[in-house]
mmCIF file of N, CA and C in Angstrom:
data_model
loop_
_atom_site.group_PDB
_atom_site.id
_atom_site.type_symbol
_atom_site.label_atom_id
_atom_site.label_comp_id
_atom_site.label_asym_id
_atom_site.label_seq_id
_atom_site.Cartn_x
_atom_site.Cartn_y
_atom_site.Cartn_z
ATOM 1 N N MET A 20 -46.397 -5.284 -28.943
ATOM 2 C CA MET A 20 -45.929 -3.917 -28.982
ATOM 3 C C MET A 20 -44.982 -3.742 -30.167
ATOM 4 N N GLY A 21 -45.184 -2.690 -30.892
ATOM 5 C CA GLY A 21 -44.305 -2.384 -32.002
ATOM 6 C C GLY A 21 -43.004 -1.787 -31.505
ATOM 7 N N SER A 22 -41.995 -1.896 -32.347
ATOM 8 C CA SER A 22 -40.699 -1.339 -31.951
ATOM 9 C C SER A 22 -40.758 0.186 -32.023
ATOM 10 N N LEU A 23 -40.136 0.809 -31.061
ATOM 11 C CA LEU A 23 -40.104 2.269 -31.023
ATOM 12 C C LEU A 23 -38.907 2.759 -31.828
ATOM 13 N N GLN A 24 -39.174 3.539 -32.826
ATOM 14 C CA GLN A 24 -38.091 4.106 -33.630
ATOM 15 C C GLN A 24 -37.942 5.575 -33.262
ATOM 16 N N PRO A 25 -36.701 6.006 -33.074
ATOM 17 C CA PRO A 25 -36.514 7.414 -32.717
ATOM 18 C C PRO A 25 -36.932 8.314 -33.881
ATOM 19 N N VAL A 26 -37.608 9.353 -33.551
ATOM 20 C CA VAL A 26 -38.037 10.317 -34.559
ATOM 21 C C VAL A 26 -37.231 11.593 -34.339
ATOM 22 N N ILE A 27 -36.573 12.029 -35.409
ATOM 23 C CA ILE A 27 -35.770 13.248 -35.317
ATOM 24 C C ILE A 27 -36.635 14.414 -35.778
ATOM 25 N N ASP A 28 -36.688 15.405 -34.968
ATOM 26 C CA ASP A 28 -37.488 16.590 -35.263
ATOM 27 C C ASP A 28 -36.902 17.321 -36.475
ATOM 28 N N PRO A 29 -37.708 17.619 -37.486
ATOM 29 C CA PRO A 29 -37.194 18.329 -38.667
ATOM 30 C C PRO A 29 -36.580 19.685 -38.327
ATOM 31 N N LEU A 30 -37.108 20.353 -37.324
ATOM 32 C CA LEU A 30 -36.531 21.637 -36.915
ATOM 33 C C LEU A 30 -35.101 21.446 -36.418
ATOM 34 N N PHE A 31 -34.875 20.368 -35.663
ATOM 35 C CA PHE A 31 -33.527 20.068 -35.185
ATOM 36 C C PHE A 31 -32.590 19.836 -36.367
ATOM 37 N N LEU A 32 -33.063 19.099 -37.378
ATOM 38 C CA LEU A 32 -32.230 18.851 -38.559
ATOM 39 C C LEU A 32 -31.909 20.155 -39.289
ATOM 40 N N GLN A 33 -32.882 21.037 -39.394
ATOM 41 C CA GLN A 33 -32.645 22.320 -40.055
ATOM 42 C C GLN A 33 -31.630 23.155 -39.281
ATOM 43 N N ILE A 34 -31.751 23.157 -37.964
ATOM 44 C CA ILE A 34 -30.803 23.916 -37.139
ATOM 45 C C ILE A 34 -29.407 23.321 -37.258
ATOM 46 N N ALA A 35 -29.314 21.982 -37.205
ATOM 47 C CA ALA A 35 -28.011 21.322 -37.314
ATOM 48 C C ALA A 35 -27.375 21.615 -38.673
ATOM 49 N N LEU A 36 -28.166 21.562 -39.725
ATOM 50 C CA LEU A 36 -27.645 21.852 -41.058
ATOM 51 C C LEU A 36 -27.196 23.309 -41.161
ATOM 52 N N GLY A 37 -27.962 24.209 -40.578
ATOM 53 C CA GLY A 37 -27.591 25.621 -40.588
ATOM 54 C C GLY A 37 -26.289 25.877 -39.856
ATOM 55 N N VAL A 38 -26.126 25.245 -38.698
ATOM 56 C CA VAL A 38 -24.884 25.401 -37.931
ATOM 57 C C VAL A 38 -23.710 24.845 -38.723
ATOM 58 N N PHE A 39 -23.906 23.691 -39.363
ATOM 59 C CA PHE A 39 -22.852 23.093 -40.172
ATOM 60 C C PHE A 39 -22.463 24.026 -41.321
ATOM 61 N N MET A 40 -23.462 24.574 -42.005
ATOM 62 C CA MET A 40 -23.183 25.471 -43.131
ATOM 63 C C MET A 40 -22.466 26.734 -42.670
ATOM 64 N N LEU A 41 -22.867 27.267 -41.521
ATOM 65 C CA LEU A 41 -22.172 28.439 -40.982
ATOM 66 C C LEU A 41 -20.718 28.109 -40.667
ATOM 67 N N GLY A 42 -20.477 26.925 -40.127
ATOM 68 C CA GLY A 42 -19.109 26.502 -39.835
ATOM 69 C C GLY A 42 -18.269 26.414 -41.092
ATOM 70 N N VAL A 43 -18.841 25.816 -42.135
ATOM 71 C CA VAL A 43 -18.118 25.694 -43.404
ATOM 72 C C VAL A 43 -17.826 27.079 -43.984
ATOM 73 N N CYS A 44 -18.812 27.964 -43.935
ATOM 74 C CA CYS A 44 -18.611 29.330 -44.445
ATOM 75 C C CYS A 44 -17.538 30.059 -43.643
ATOM 76 N N PHE A 45 -17.554 29.903 -42.336
ATOM 77 C CA PHE A 45 -16.573 30.570 -41.486
ATOM 78 C C PHE A 45 -15.165 30.090 -41.813
ATOM 79 N N ILE A 46 -14.999 28.780 -41.953
ATOM 80 C CA ILE A 46 -13.675 28.231 -42.272
ATOM 81 C C ILE A 46 -13.220 28.726 -43.642
ATOM 82 N N SER A 47 -14.131 28.739 -44.605
ATOM 83 C CA SER A 47 -13.778 29.216 -45.945
ATOM 84 C C SER A 47 -13.374 30.685 -45.919
ATOM 85 N N LEU A 48 -14.111 31.495 -45.181
ATOM 86 C CA LEU A 48 -13.769 32.915 -45.091
ATOM 87 C C LEU A 48 -12.428 33.127 -44.403
ATOM 88 N N GLN A 49 -12.117 32.293 -43.418
ATOM 89 C CA GLN A 49 -10.803 32.391 -42.765
ATOM 90 C C GLN A 49 -9.697 32.113 -43.771
ATOM 91 N N GLN A 50 -9.891 31.088 -44.605
ATOM 92 C CA GLN A 50 -8.875 30.758 -45.595
ATOM 93 C C GLN A 50 -8.719 31.882 -46.615
ATOM 94 N N VAL A 51 -9.824 32.472 -47.045
ATOM 95 C CA VAL A 51 -9.763 33.595 -47.984
ATOM 96 C C VAL A 51 -9.025 34.767 -47.347
ATOM 97 N N ALA A 52 -9.309 35.036 -46.075
ATOM 98 C CA ALA A 52 -8.637 36.136 -45.375
ATOM 99 C C ALA A 52 -7.134 35.892 -45.292
ATOM 100 N N ARG A 53 -6.734 34.657 -45.043
ATOM 101 C CA ARG A 53 -5.297 34.340 -44.982
ATOM 102 C C ARG A 53 -4.633 34.583 -46.328
ATOM 103 N N VAL A 54 -5.288 34.148 -47.398
ATOM 104 C CA VAL A 54 -4.720 34.338 -48.736
ATOM 105 C C VAL A 54 -4.591 35.825 -49.055
ATOM 106 N N LEU A 55 -5.628 36.596 -48.743
ATOM 107 C CA LEU A 55 -5.574 38.037 -49.008
ATOM 108 C C LEU A 55 -4.489 38.717 -48.187
ATOM 109 N N GLU A 56 -4.315 38.278 -46.951
ATOM 110 C CA GLU A 56 -3.267 38.854 -46.109
ATOM 111 C C GLU A 56 -1.889 38.542 -46.677
ATOM 112 N N ARG A 57 -1.702 37.311 -47.146
ATOM 113 C CA ARG A 57 -0.411 36.943 -47.745
ATOM 114 C C ARG A 57 -0.149 37.748 -49.010
ATOM 115 N N GLN A 58 -1.184 37.942 -49.821
ATOM 116 C CA GLN A 58 -1.013 38.739 -51.037
ATOM 117 C C GLN A 58 -0.636 40.174 -50.700
ATOM 118 N N CYS A 59 -1.251 40.718 -49.672
ATOM 119 C CA CYS A 59 -0.940 42.086 -49.250
ATOM 120 C C CYS A 59 0.506 42.185 -48.786
ATOM 121 N N ARG A 60 0.939 41.223 -47.994
ATOM 122 C CA ARG A 60 2.337 41.224 -47.528
ATOM 123 C C ARG A 60 3.298 41.104 -48.697
ATOM 124 N N LEU A 61 2.953 40.252 -49.658
ATOM 125 C CA LEU A 61 3.811 40.075 -50.824
ATOM 126 C C LEU A 61 3.920 41.373 -51.618
ATOM 127 N N ARG A 62 2.799 42.066 -51.794
ATOM 128 C CA ARG A 62 2.834 43.353 -52.507
ATOM 129 C C ARG A 62 3.698 44.359 -51.770
ATOM 130 N N GLU A 63 3.585 44.386 -50.440
ATOM 131 C CA GLU A 63 4.409 45.309 -49.656
ATOM 132 C C GLU A 63 5.889 44.991 -49.825
ATOM 133 N N LEU A 64 6.229 43.706 -49.791
ATOM 134 C CA LEU A 64 7.631 43.320 -49.970
ATOM 135 C C LEU A 64 8.121 43.663 -51.373
ATOM 136 N N GLU A 65 7.286 43.428 -52.377
ATOM 137 C CA GLU A 65 7.673 43.768 -53.745
ATOM 138 C C GLU A 65 7.906 45.274 -53.881
ATOM 139 N N GLU A 66 7.058 46.058 -53.236
ATOM 140 C CA GLU A 66 7.218 47.519 -53.282
ATOM 141 C C GLU A 66 8.517 47.936 -52.594
ATOM 142 N N ARG A 67 8.818 47.319 -51.458
ATOM 143 C CA ARG A 67 10.074 47.636 -50.759
ATOM 144 C C ARG A 67 11.274 47.302 -51.626
ATOM 145 N N VAL A 68 11.223 46.145 -52.285
ATOM 146 C CA VAL A 68 12.334 45.738 -53.150
ATOM 147 C C VAL A 68 12.482 46.724 -54.306
ATOM 148 N N ARG A 69 11.366 47.141 -54.898
ATOM 149 C CA ARG A 69 11.415 48.089 -56.013
ATOM 150 C C ARG A 69 12.023 49.420 -55.570
ATOM 151 N N VAL A 70 11.579 49.915 -54.411
ATOM 152 C CA VAL A 70 12.106 51.180 -53.896
ATOM 153 C C VAL A 70 13.591 51.041 -53.590
ATOM 154 N N GLU A 71 13.980 49.939 -53.000
ATOM 155 C CA GLU A 71 15.392 49.724 -52.661
ATOM 156 C C GLU A 71 16.246 49.642 -53.928
ATOM 157 N N LYS A 72 15.735 48.993 -54.960
ATOM 158 C CA LYS A 72 16.478 48.918 -56.221
ATOM 159 C C LYS A 72 16.640 50.307 -56.830
ATOM 160 N N GLU A 73 15.579 51.118 -56.752
ATOM 161 C CA GLU A 73 15.680 52.485 -57.275
ATOM 162 C C GLU A 73 16.722 53.282 -56.501
ATOM 163 N N ARG A 74 16.729 53.138 -55.191
ATOM 164 C CA ARG A 74 17.733 53.842 -54.372
ATOM 165 C C ARG A 74 19.139 53.397 -54.743
ATOM 166 N N ASN A 75 19.315 52.094 -54.878
ATOM 167 C CA ASN A 75 20.640 51.570 -55.215
ATOM 168 C C ASN A 75 21.086 52.043 -56.595
ATOM 169 N N SER A 76 20.169 52.093 -57.539
ATOM 170 C CA SER A 76 20.563 52.537 -58.883
ATOM 171 C C SER A 76 20.895 54.029 -58.882
ATOM 172 N N ARG A 77 20.166 54.817 -58.095
ATOM 173 C CA ARG A 77 20.465 56.253 -58.001
ATOM 174 C C ARG A 77 21.806 56.486 -57.318
ATOM 175 N N SER A 78 22.024 55.801 -56.211
ATOM 176 C CA SER A 78 23.288 56.001 -55.491
ATOM 177 C C SER A 78 24.454 55.474 -56.314
ATOM 178 N N GLY A 79 24.228 54.453 -57.108
ATOM 179 C CA GLY A 79 25.288 53.937 -57.974
ATOM 180 C C GLY A 79 25.617 54.898 -59.095
ATOM 181 N N SER A 80 24.617 55.577 -59.627
ATOM 182 C CA SER A 80 24.868 56.514 -60.730
ATOM 183 C C SER A 80 25.482 57.818 -60.231
ATOM 184 N N ILE A 81 25.246 58.176 -58.965
ATOM 185 C CA ILE A 81 25.817 59.402 -58.400
ATOM 186 C C ILE A 81 27.315 59.230 -58.184
ATOM 187 N N GLN A 82 27.718 58.058 -57.761
ATOM 188 C CA GLN A 82 29.141 57.836 -57.479
ATOM 189 C C GLN A 82 29.864 57.719 -58.739
#
């Protein structure tokens, strides 16, 4: 009797590879979303600082 070697179905390999690729894409998109969210927060903070500086300079010149 010959030795029995397990045969992996090519469809299973394609599905496994697809799931893996989707996982990698999902993780990458999460990281991109985090970076974009941080950039948005930073812009908001920069805008607040700019507005506050303008207020301070106006109130300083009025006095």
